Amino acid sequence: MVQSTSNSNNMQDKLIRLYRKLPPFHQQIVQFFSVIYTPVSRANFFDCLKHTNLINDQGKTLKPAQISEHLDKLLSMNLLIQNRGKGPQCNPLIAEIATRDAIKAEIFTNMAAATNTVLPARRSRGQSGPRYFESRRHFLRNVRFGIYSNDFQFIEEIFEDYYKHNYPHSNEPKVSMEDIASEILNNPFAPEWIEQLPPDWYNDVLSSIVTQSDLYLLPIEQPYRYLHNRWLESTMPNDTNGVTCSNHLRFVLTQHLICRGQFQQAEAVLESISNRGQDAAAVFWGWLSFLNGNVEEAIAHYTVALSAYRQARRNKKAYFNTVGGLFFILALIQEGSATRLEQAKDYAASMAKQQGHWLQQTYDLLMRVIQVQQGDFSQVAYISIQAQTSAIQAKRHSFEHLISALSLYWVDPKTAPKLLSKQLKPIYERAKTNGFNWLAMECAALLSRTSNTKTYGKESTAFFKDHPTFTPLAELIRSLEPWEISLKALTNLTKGPESQAKQSKVAEEKRMAWMVTLYGNQSWLLQPREQKITKSGKWGKGRNIALRRLHEDRSQFDYLTPQDFQVLAHLKSYRAYTYYGGLEHEFGSEAMVALIGHPLVFWEESPTVRIDVVKGEPELLVEDQGTGYLHISFSLKTTSKESISLIKESPTRLKVIEITEDYRRIATILGANNTLQVPANAKEQVLAAINSIASLVTVHSDIGGGMESVEEVPADATPHIHLLPSGDGLNVSILCRPFSEAGPYYSPGTGGKNVIAEIEGQRLQTNRNLQQEKNLAQAVVSQCSSLSRQDGDSTEWLLDDPEDCLELLFELQDLADVAVV
């Protein structure tokens, strides 16, 4: 998503002015780079030029050296940019403006054809097979060709190729409609291009632009005005088809108006919804009724909407997928009866169990807030730590921030002031600056209760005075004293039959979790465990399942997933040569391979901590120790019988290496100790050896080397702080991840400078700054008092004092440029 902040908008305006002042030929160069879109070498760019009739302002065709002079000038102006190890590319902030100018000048088609000739998408089976894209931007280039050529059939074809036949690239999530909307059609917003889109695209693009603005508080005044005007036009007597503003877009506009605090306009939009959309509109009527203080009316609207939603999906357990569903939970909480609280908890619990859902953490917090209201005081500590940990995680949207802050305030008002002013102040400022008045005032109302700044109180008081029926969300739940929670817990010991029926229904849900005990690289134990939902809506510790039962009859375990069956396919039996004889059962090593990517794998010693099981490869380390020799070592210790090796790469990450014959040969060549000493003057031969095996293993090298065909990416020295529960305390580790959001972790400053590894299906290389990694890790230690009291050179700590853990979370919240895992 393009960062549409005020800073980037100002930079975009500046670049547009610079671009407009360029001579025509320089503008055409920028336009050509915008059409190519991806980084391109100067040689390839010149080849593209040769396929067009592009001439300079004097009417002459230029040579490569002359073109390079022009490129250098455009690079110095930041109209073109160039990252290390790559060719120049058009600055993304100016790319769409330049491409649209090329279309107006009627040179886009020739530029696109030249690009496809010199830099085509690779295809299998000649020209009949699927296309393969080298990167995310390469795919987006082709999407842009389709959009700007008005060829949406072509876009459908390449999307099918992209999703079915292309591996994801390093640190590059698959392209979504949100990406296309923000990076192409809203960069900047262009009504003329929006209006030429097919109806489905038109709806999806406008919806994405406005919804992303609501979630991340982005400035979108022009798209908002455009959508608002389309709605107004659609309500005119001469507009009878409603094509320009569908019911779906009216819902999007309604949500946006609520966030802006324009409630009467939101009601006007809802009143214009056609009959076919009335059931869906009930969600928004419920939201507005809740804000207006009409709780019973809100619950009635939501009940109608949920019944229709479930009927349409033929799913009796379905729940709203939008932000509006959060306020049904809040309405039930505000009503406050035992029945309504139980209903709210059931809804929240069902969403909290949906792994990967975009609101999962938010519903999980609300579920636990309800449990506190029902007398479960043990949830307070969890909510407090979870809210603080979540506060320092990036990529969270406005409603996550708001509900997280409110949850902490509702259950722990003594701790809240220390954290919330820092967490909510930037959210409040961004909401206020970009016109989201209701969200801004909800933040201000909470800040007025947790900070000493009087401005927040004045602003929020004035807002809620203008809306006298509104109650700030901060006042929705009264914080309970410990004795009140205890009395509630006693009251809830005996529940009515209706509540018991609900609880037993939840308790029937089961799952298979996999517990791993690691004794060494080739020594491990895998134990399947059946878990059930407890009465509090959480997964219980579960009970171990005898391997014999799973081997003899798996039909009794009707909750097993396809991946569970893949693991169980490697459960073997053998005749035990013991006094009692009989059959014994154990998992073959292939079972660990089948566990790669499984969502429910835990350490036996920490059964609540989920671990990522990932595919790995051994590491070859080439060190220049300054002794006149190069030291080459191989991380994999192989035997004749073992087929896998396990590496605990981080507290929550287990790497599974399948031992191939290539790996065995490498180990054999290096000798018994997997090491080799080579004279430093044999550097060229070592580089040649690295080049030959860099496609097989992860290479760490102090002397460079690698494969010319391997893409180089910038190294990331960001410290990653891993927090692992340990009793009442935390295990804390500081690691670095050179390939950013994917790939292996390393201790800061250790290993080789140059790293070549396979990252999410693609081999990449990067050049680490080991000293920078050490310095950044040490900076974290120096700023965290609970860590500084330990060994200053260490990157691993055990904090067994809960106060130290809480202090660490506060300190991490203040740190910039760190990742908390």
GROMACS .gro file of N, CA, C and O in nm, residues 478-558:
model
  324
  478ARG      N    1  -1.746   0.023   3.323
  478ARG     CA    2  -1.688   0.075   3.446
  478ARG      C    3  -1.585  -0.024   3.498
  478ARG      O    4  -1.612  -0.144   3.506
  479SER      N    5  -1.467   0.025   3.528
  479SER     CA    6  -1.363  -0.062   3.583
  479SER      C    7  -1.409  -0.119   3.716
  479SER      O    8  -1.465  -0.047   3.800
  480LEU      N    9  -1.387  -0.248   3.735
  480LEU     CA   10  -1.432  -0.316   3.856
  480LEU      C   11  -1.319  -0.329   3.957
  480LEU      O   12  -1.204  -0.352   3.920
  481GLU      N   13  -1.354  -0.313   4.084
  481GLU     CA   14  -1.258  -0.340   4.190
  481GLU      C   15  -1.240  -0.491   4.203
  481GLU      O   16  -1.331  -0.569   4.169
  482PRO      N   17  -1.125  -0.536   4.254
  482PRO     CA   18  -1.104  -0.681   4.269
  482PRO      C   19  -1.214  -0.751   4.348
  482PRO      O   20  -1.254  -0.863   4.314
  483TRP      N   21  -1.267  -0.684   4.451
  483TRP     CA   22  -1.372  -0.749   4.530
  483TRP      C   23  -1.501  -0.766   4.450
  483TRP      O   24  -1.573  -0.863   4.467
  484GLU      N   25  -1.528  -0.670   4.356
  484GLU     CA   26  -1.645  -0.682   4.272
  484GLU      C   27  -1.631  -0.800   4.176
  484GLU      O   28  -1.727  -0.874   4.150
  485ILE      N   29  -1.511  -0.815   4.119
  485ILE     CA   30  -1.487  -0.927   4.028
  485ILE      C   31  -1.502  -1.059   4.101
  485ILE      O   32  -1.560  -1.156   4.050
  486SER      N   33  -1.453  -1.064   4.226
  486SER     CA   34  -1.465  -1.187   4.304
  486SER      C   35  -1.610  -1.222   4.331
  486SER      O   36  -1.651  -1.338   4.321
  487LEU      N   37  -1.691  -1.121   4.366
  487LEU     CA   38  -1.834  -1.146   4.389
  487LEU      C   39  -1.903  -1.196   4.262
  487LEU      O   40  -1.988  -1.285   4.267
  488LYS      N   41  -1.864  -1.137   4.147
  488LYS     CA   42  -1.923  -1.184   4.021
  488LYS      C   43  -1.885  -1.328   3.994
  488LYS      O   44  -1.966  -1.407   3.944
  489ALA      N   45  -1.760  -1.361   4.024
  489ALA     CA   46  -1.715  -1.499   4.002
  489ALA      C   47  -1.796  -1.595   4.088
  489ALA      O   48  -1.836  -1.703   4.042
  490LEU      N   49  -1.823  -1.557   4.214
  490LEU     CA   50  -1.904  -1.642   4.301
  490LEU      C   51  -2.046  -1.655   4.246
  490LEU      O   52  -2.105  -1.763   4.248
  491THR      N   53  -2.100  -1.543   4.196
  491THR     CA   54  -2.236  -1.544   4.142
  491THR      C   55  -2.247  -1.636   4.021
  491THR      O   56  -2.348  -1.703   4.000
  492ASN      N   57  -2.140  -1.638   3.941
  492ASN     CA   58  -2.143  -1.716   3.817
  492ASN      C   59  -2.106  -1.862   3.835
  492ASN      O   60  -2.100  -1.938   3.738
  493LEU      N   61  -2.080  -1.904   3.961
  493LEU     CA   62  -2.050  -2.045   3.982
  493LEU      C   63  -2.165  -2.135   3.941
  493LEU      O   64  -2.148  -2.244   3.889
  494THR      N   65  -2.287  -2.088   3.965
  494THR     CA   66  -2.406  -2.164   3.928
  494THR      C   67  -2.471  -2.095   3.811
  494THR      O   68  -2.512  -1.979   3.822
  495LYS      N   69  -2.478  -2.165   3.699
  495LYS     CA   70  -2.534  -2.105   3.578
  495LYS      C   71  -2.663  -2.176   3.539
  495LYS      O   72  -2.681  -2.293   3.568
  496GLY      N   73  -2.747  -2.101   3.472
  496GLY     CA   74  -2.873  -2.158   3.427
  496GLY      C   75  -2.853  -2.258   3.316
  496GLY      O   76  -2.747  -2.268   3.256
  497PRO      N   77  -2.957  -2.336   3.287
  497PRO     CA   78  -2.948  -2.441   3.184
  497PRO      C   79  -2.915  -2.385   3.046
  497PRO      O   80  -2.846  -2.449   2.969
  498GLU      N   81  -2.963  -2.264   3.015
  498GLU     CA   82  -2.935  -2.206   2.883
  498GLU      C   83  -2.786  -2.182   2.866
  498GLU      O   84  -2.727  -2.215   2.764
  499SER      N   85  -2.725  -2.125   2.970
  499SER     CA   86  -2.581  -2.098   2.963
  499SER      C   87  -2.501  -2.226   2.957
  499SER      O   88  -2.404  -2.237   2.884
  500GLN      N   89  -2.545  -2.327   3.035
  500GLN     CA   90  -2.473  -2.455   3.034
  500GLN      C   91  -2.479  -2.520   2.897
  500GLN      O   92  -2.382  -2.580   2.850
  501ALA      N   93  -2.594  -2.508   2.831
  501ALA     CA   94  -2.608  -2.566   2.697
  501ALA      C   95  -2.511  -2.501   2.600
  501ALA      O   96  -2.448  -2.566   2.517
  502LYS      N   97  -2.498  -2.367   2.613
  502LYS     CA   98  -2.405  -2.297   2.525
  502LYS      C   99  -2.263  -2.341   2.549
  502LYS      O  100  -2.184  -2.362   2.457
  503GLN      N  101  -2.227  -2.352   2.677
  503GLN     CA  102  -2.090  -2.390   2.710
  503GLN      C  103  -2.058  -2.530   2.659
  503GLN      O  104  -1.951  -2.555   2.606
  504SER      N  105  -2.154  -2.625   2.677
  504SER     CA  106  -2.127  -2.761   2.633
  504SER      C  107  -2.114  -2.768   2.482
  504SER      O  108  -2.039  -2.848   2.428
  505LYS      N  109  -2.189  -2.679   2.413
  505LYS     CA  110  -2.179  -2.677   2.268
  505LYS      C  111  -2.042  -2.632   2.223
  505LYS      O  112  -1.983  -2.686   2.130
  506VAL      N  113  -1.987  -2.532   2.293
  506VAL     CA  114  -1.852  -2.486   2.260
  506VAL      C  115  -1.750  -2.593   2.292
  506VAL      O  116  -1.654  -2.615   2.219
  507ALA      N  117  -1.773  -2.664   2.405
  507ALA     CA  118  -1.673  -2.761   2.452
  507ALA      C  119  -1.658  -2.880   2.359
  507ALA      O  120  -1.562  -2.956   2.370
  508GLU      N  121  -1.754  -2.900   2.268
  508GLU     CA  122  -1.744  -3.013   2.176
  508GLU      C  123  -1.635  -2.991   2.071
  508GLU      O  124  -1.595  -3.086   2.005
  509GLU      N  125  -1.595  -2.868   2.051
  509GLU     CA  126  -1.496  -2.840   1.947
  509GLU      C  127  -1.359  -2.889   1.990
  509GLU      O  128  -1.314  -2.864   2.101
  510LYS      N  129  -1.291  -2.958   1.898
  510LYS     CA  130  -1.162  -3.019   1.929
  510LYS      C  131  -1.063  -2.988   1.818
  510LYS      O  132  -1.102  -2.949   1.708
  511ARG      N  133  -0.938  -3.010   1.850
  511ARG     CA  134  -0.833  -2.997   1.749
  511ARG      C  135  -0.715  -3.083   1.790
  511ARG      O  136  -0.702  -3.123   1.906
  512MET      N  137  -0.628  -3.111   1.693
  512MET     CA  138  -0.506  -3.185   1.720
  512MET      C  139  -0.389  -3.088   1.722
  512MET      O  140  -0.365  -3.017   1.625
  513ALA      N  141  -0.320  -3.082   1.835
  513ALA     CA  142  -0.198  -3.003   1.847
  513ALA      C  143  -0.079  -3.098   1.850
  513ALA      O  144  -0.091  -3.214   1.891
  514TRP      N  145   0.037  -3.050   1.807
  514TRP     CA  146   0.156  -3.134   1.798
  514TRP      C  147   0.264  -3.076   1.888
  514TRP      O  148   0.305  -2.961   1.870
  515MET      N  149   0.307  -3.155   1.987
  515MET     CA  150   0.406  -3.112   2.084
  515MET      C  151   0.544  -3.168   2.046
  515MET      O  152   0.558  -3.290   2.024
  516VAL      N  153   0.641  -3.080   2.040
  516VAL     CA  154   0.776  -3.119   1.998
  516VAL      C  155   0.872  -3.106   2.115
  516VAL      O  156   0.873  -3.004   2.185
  517THR      N  157   0.951  -3.209   2.138
  517THR     CA  158   1.064  -3.203   2.232
  517THR      C  159   1.191  -3.223   2.150
  517THR      O  160   1.203  -3.321   2.076
  518LEU      N  161   1.284  -3.130   2.162
  518LEU     CA  162   1.407  -3.135   2.083
  518LEU      C  163   1.524  -3.170   2.175
  518LEU      O  164   1.554  -3.099   2.271
  519TYR      N  165   1.587  -3.285   2.148
  519TYR     CA  166   1.703  -3.328   2.227
  519TYR      C  167   1.834  -3.297   2.156
  519TYR      O  168   1.938  -3.285   2.220
  520GLY      N  169   1.832  -3.285   2.027
  520GLY     CA  170   1.951  -3.257   1.949
  520GLY      C  171   1.912  -3.244   1.803
  520GLY      O  172   1.794  -3.254   1.767
  521ASN      N  173   2.011  -3.224   1.716
  521ASN     CA  174   1.980  -3.203   1.574
  521ASN      C  175   1.908  -3.322   1.511
  521ASN      O  176   1.829  -3.306   1.419
  522GLN      N  177   1.941  -3.443   1.559
  522GLN     CA  178   1.876  -3.562   1.504
  522GLN      C  179   1.798  -3.641   1.608
  522GLN      O  180   1.759  -3.754   1.584
  523SER      N  181   1.776  -3.580   1.721
  523SER     CA  182   1.706  -3.649   1.830
  523SER      C  183   1.588  -3.564   1.876
  523SER      O  184   1.607  -3.453   1.924
  524TRP      N  185   1.468  -3.618   1.860
  524TRP     CA  186   1.348  -3.541   1.889
  524TRP      C  187   1.233  -3.636   1.922
  524TRP      O  188   1.241  -3.756   1.899
  525LEU      N  189   1.127  -3.579   1.977
  525LEU     CA  190   1.007  -3.656   2.010
  525LEU      C  191   0.887  -3.574   1.966
  525LEU      O  192   0.877  -3.454   1.993
  526LEU      N  193   0.793  -3.640   1.897
  526LEU     CA  194   0.671  -3.576   1.850
  526LEU      C  195   0.551  -3.643   1.916
  526LEU      O  196   0.534  -3.764   1.907
  527GLN      N  197   0.470  -3.561   1.985
  527GLN     CA  198   0.356  -3.615   2.058
  527GLN      C  199   0.226  -3.544   2.016
  527GLN      O  200   0.212  -3.423   2.036
  528PRO      N  201   0.131  -3.616   1.955
  528PRO     CA  202   0.001  -3.555   1.924
  528PRO      C  203  -0.082  -3.538   2.052
  528PRO      O  204  -0.079  -3.622   2.141
  529ARG      N  205  -0.157  -3.428   2.057
  529ARG     CA  206  -0.238  -3.399   2.176
  529ARG      C  207  -0.374  -3.345   2.134
  529ARG      O  208  -0.383  -3.253   2.052
  530GLU      N  209  -0.478  -3.405   2.189
  530GLU     CA  210  -0.615  -3.361   2.160
  530GLU      C  211  -0.651  -3.248   2.257
  530GLU      O  212  -0.640  -3.262   2.379
  531GLN      N  213  -0.696  -3.134   2.201
  531GLN     CA  214  -0.733  -3.020   2.283
  531GLN      C  215  -0.880  -2.985   2.260
  531GLN      O  216  -0.934  -3.005   2.151
  532LYS      N  217  -0.943  -2.933   2.365
  532LYS     CA  218  -1.082  -2.892   2.359
  532LYS      C  219  -1.095  -2.747   2.404
  532LYS      O  220  -1.011  -2.695   2.478
  533ILE      N  221  -1.202  -2.684   2.360
  533ILE     CA  222  -1.234  -2.549   2.406
  533ILE      C  223  -1.284  -2.557   2.550
  533ILE      O  224  -1.369  -2.638   2.583
  534THR      N  225  -1.228  -2.473   2.637
  534THR     CA  226  -1.272  -2.470   2.776
  534THR      C  227  -1.395  -2.381   2.791
  534THR      O  228  -1.438  -2.316   2.697
  535LYS      N  229  -1.447  -2.378   2.910
  535LYS     CA  230  -1.565  -2.296   2.935
  535LYS      C  231  -1.538  -2.148   2.915
  535LYS      O  232  -1.629  -2.069   2.888
  536SER      N  233  -1.413  -2.108   2.932
  536SER     CA  234  -1.378  -1.967   2.914
  536SER      C  235  -1.355  -1.933   2.768
  536SER      O  236  -1.320  -1.820   2.735
  537GLY      N  237  -1.374  -2.031   2.679
  537GLY     CA  238  -1.357  -2.004   2.536
  537GLY      C  239  -1.214  -2.019   2.487
  537GLY      O  240  -1.184  -1.986   2.372
  538LYS      N  241  -1.123  -2.070   2.571
  538LYS     CA  242  -0.983  -2.089   2.531
  538LYS      C  243  -0.958  -2.238   2.507
  538LYS      O  244  -1.029  -2.323   2.558
  539TRP      N  245  -0.854  -2.266   2.432
  539TRP     CA  246  -0.813  -2.405   2.415
  539TRP      C  247  -0.745  -2.454   2.541
  539TRP      O  248  -0.656  -2.388   2.595
  540GLY      N  249  -0.787  -2.571   2.588
  540GLY     CA  250  -0.728  -2.628   2.708
  540GLY      C  251  -0.592  -2.689   2.682
  540GLY      O  252  -0.545  -2.696   2.568
  541LYS      N  253  -0.527  -2.737   2.788
  541LYS     CA  254  -0.395  -2.800   2.774
  541LYS      C  255  -0.403  -2.928   2.693
  541LYS      O  256  -0.310  -2.965   2.624
  542GLY      N  257  -0.518  -2.997   2.703
  542GLY     CA  258  -0.539  -3.118   2.623
  542GLY      C  259  -0.479  -3.241   2.686
  542GLY      O  260  -0.420  -3.239   2.794
  543ARG      N  261  -0.493  -3.354   2.616
  543ARG     CA  262  -0.439  -3.481   2.665
  543ARG      C  263  -0.367  -3.552   2.552
  543ARG      O  264  -0.408  -3.545   2.435
  544ASN      N  265  -0.260  -3.618   2.587
  544ASN     CA  266  -0.182  -3.691   2.488
  544ASN      C  267  -0.264  -3.806   2.430
  544ASN      O  268  -0.341  -3.871   2.502
  545ILE      N  269  -0.247  -3.833   2.302
  545ILE     CA  270  -0.316  -3.942   2.234
  545ILE      C  271  -0.215  -4.055   2.211
  545ILE      O  272  -0.105  -4.032   2.158
  546ALA      N  273  -0.251  -4.174   2.251
  546ALA     CA  274  -0.162  -4.289   2.230
  546ALA      C  275  -0.140  -4.311   2.081
  546ALA      O  276  -0.236  -4.311   2.002
  547LEU      N  277  -0.015  -4.329   2.042
  547LEU     CA  278   0.016  -4.350   1.901
  547LEU      C  279  -0.052  -4.476   1.847
  547LEU      O  280  -0.087  -4.483   1.730
  548ARG      N  281  -0.071  -4.573   1.933
  548ARG     CA  282  -0.137  -4.697   1.891
  548ARG      C  283  -0.278  -4.668   1.840
  548ARG      O  284  -0.321  -4.721   1.737
  549ARG      N  285  -0.354  -4.583   1.911
  549ARG     CA  286  -0.490  -4.549   1.869
  549ARG      C  287  -0.491  -4.481   1.733
  549ARG      O  288  -0.575  -4.510   1.647
  550LEU      N  289  -0.396  -4.392   1.712
  550LEU     CA  290  -0.391  -4.320   1.585
  550LEU      C  291  -0.348  -4.413   1.471
  550LEU      O  292  -0.388  -4.394   1.356
  551HIS      N  293  -0.269  -4.513   1.504
  551HIS     CA  294  -0.223  -4.606   1.402
  551HIS      C  295  -0.333  -4.704   1.364
  551HIS      O  296  -0.350  -4.739   1.246
  552GLU      N  297  -0.413  -4.745   1.461
  552GLU     CA  298  -0.513  -4.850   1.437
  552GLU      C  299  -0.644  -4.795   1.380
  552GLU      O  300  -0.707  -4.860   1.296
  553ASP      N  301  -0.688  -4.679   1.428
  553ASP     CA  302  -0.819  -4.630   1.384
  553ASP      C  303  -0.824  -4.478   1.395
  553ASP      O  304  -0.841  -4.423   1.504
  554ARG      N  305  -0.809  -4.410   1.282
  554ARG     CA  306  -0.811  -4.263   1.283
  554ARG      C  307  -0.951  -4.207   1.261
  554ARG      O  308  -0.972  -4.087   1.273
  555SER      N  309  -1.046  -4.293   1.228
  555SER     CA  310  -1.181  -4.245   1.198
  555SER      C  311  -1.249  -4.183   1.319
  555SER      O  312  -1.340  -4.101   1.306
  556GLN      N  313  -1.205  -4.223   1.439
  556GLN     CA  314  -1.266  -4.170   1.560
  556GLN      C  315  -1.225  -4.025   1.587
  556GLN      O  316  -1.285  -3.957   1.669
  557PHE      N  317  -1.122  -3.977   1.516
  557PHE     CA  318  -1.075  -3.840   1.534
  557PHE      C  319  -1.125  -3.757   1.415
  557PHE      O  320  -1.051  -3.728   1.321
  558ASP      N  321  -1.253  -3.717   1.422
  558ASP     CA  322  -1.316  -3.655   1.305
  558ASP      C  323  -1.276  -3.509   1.285
  558ASP      O  324  -1.324  -3.444   1.193
   0.00000   0.00000   0.00000
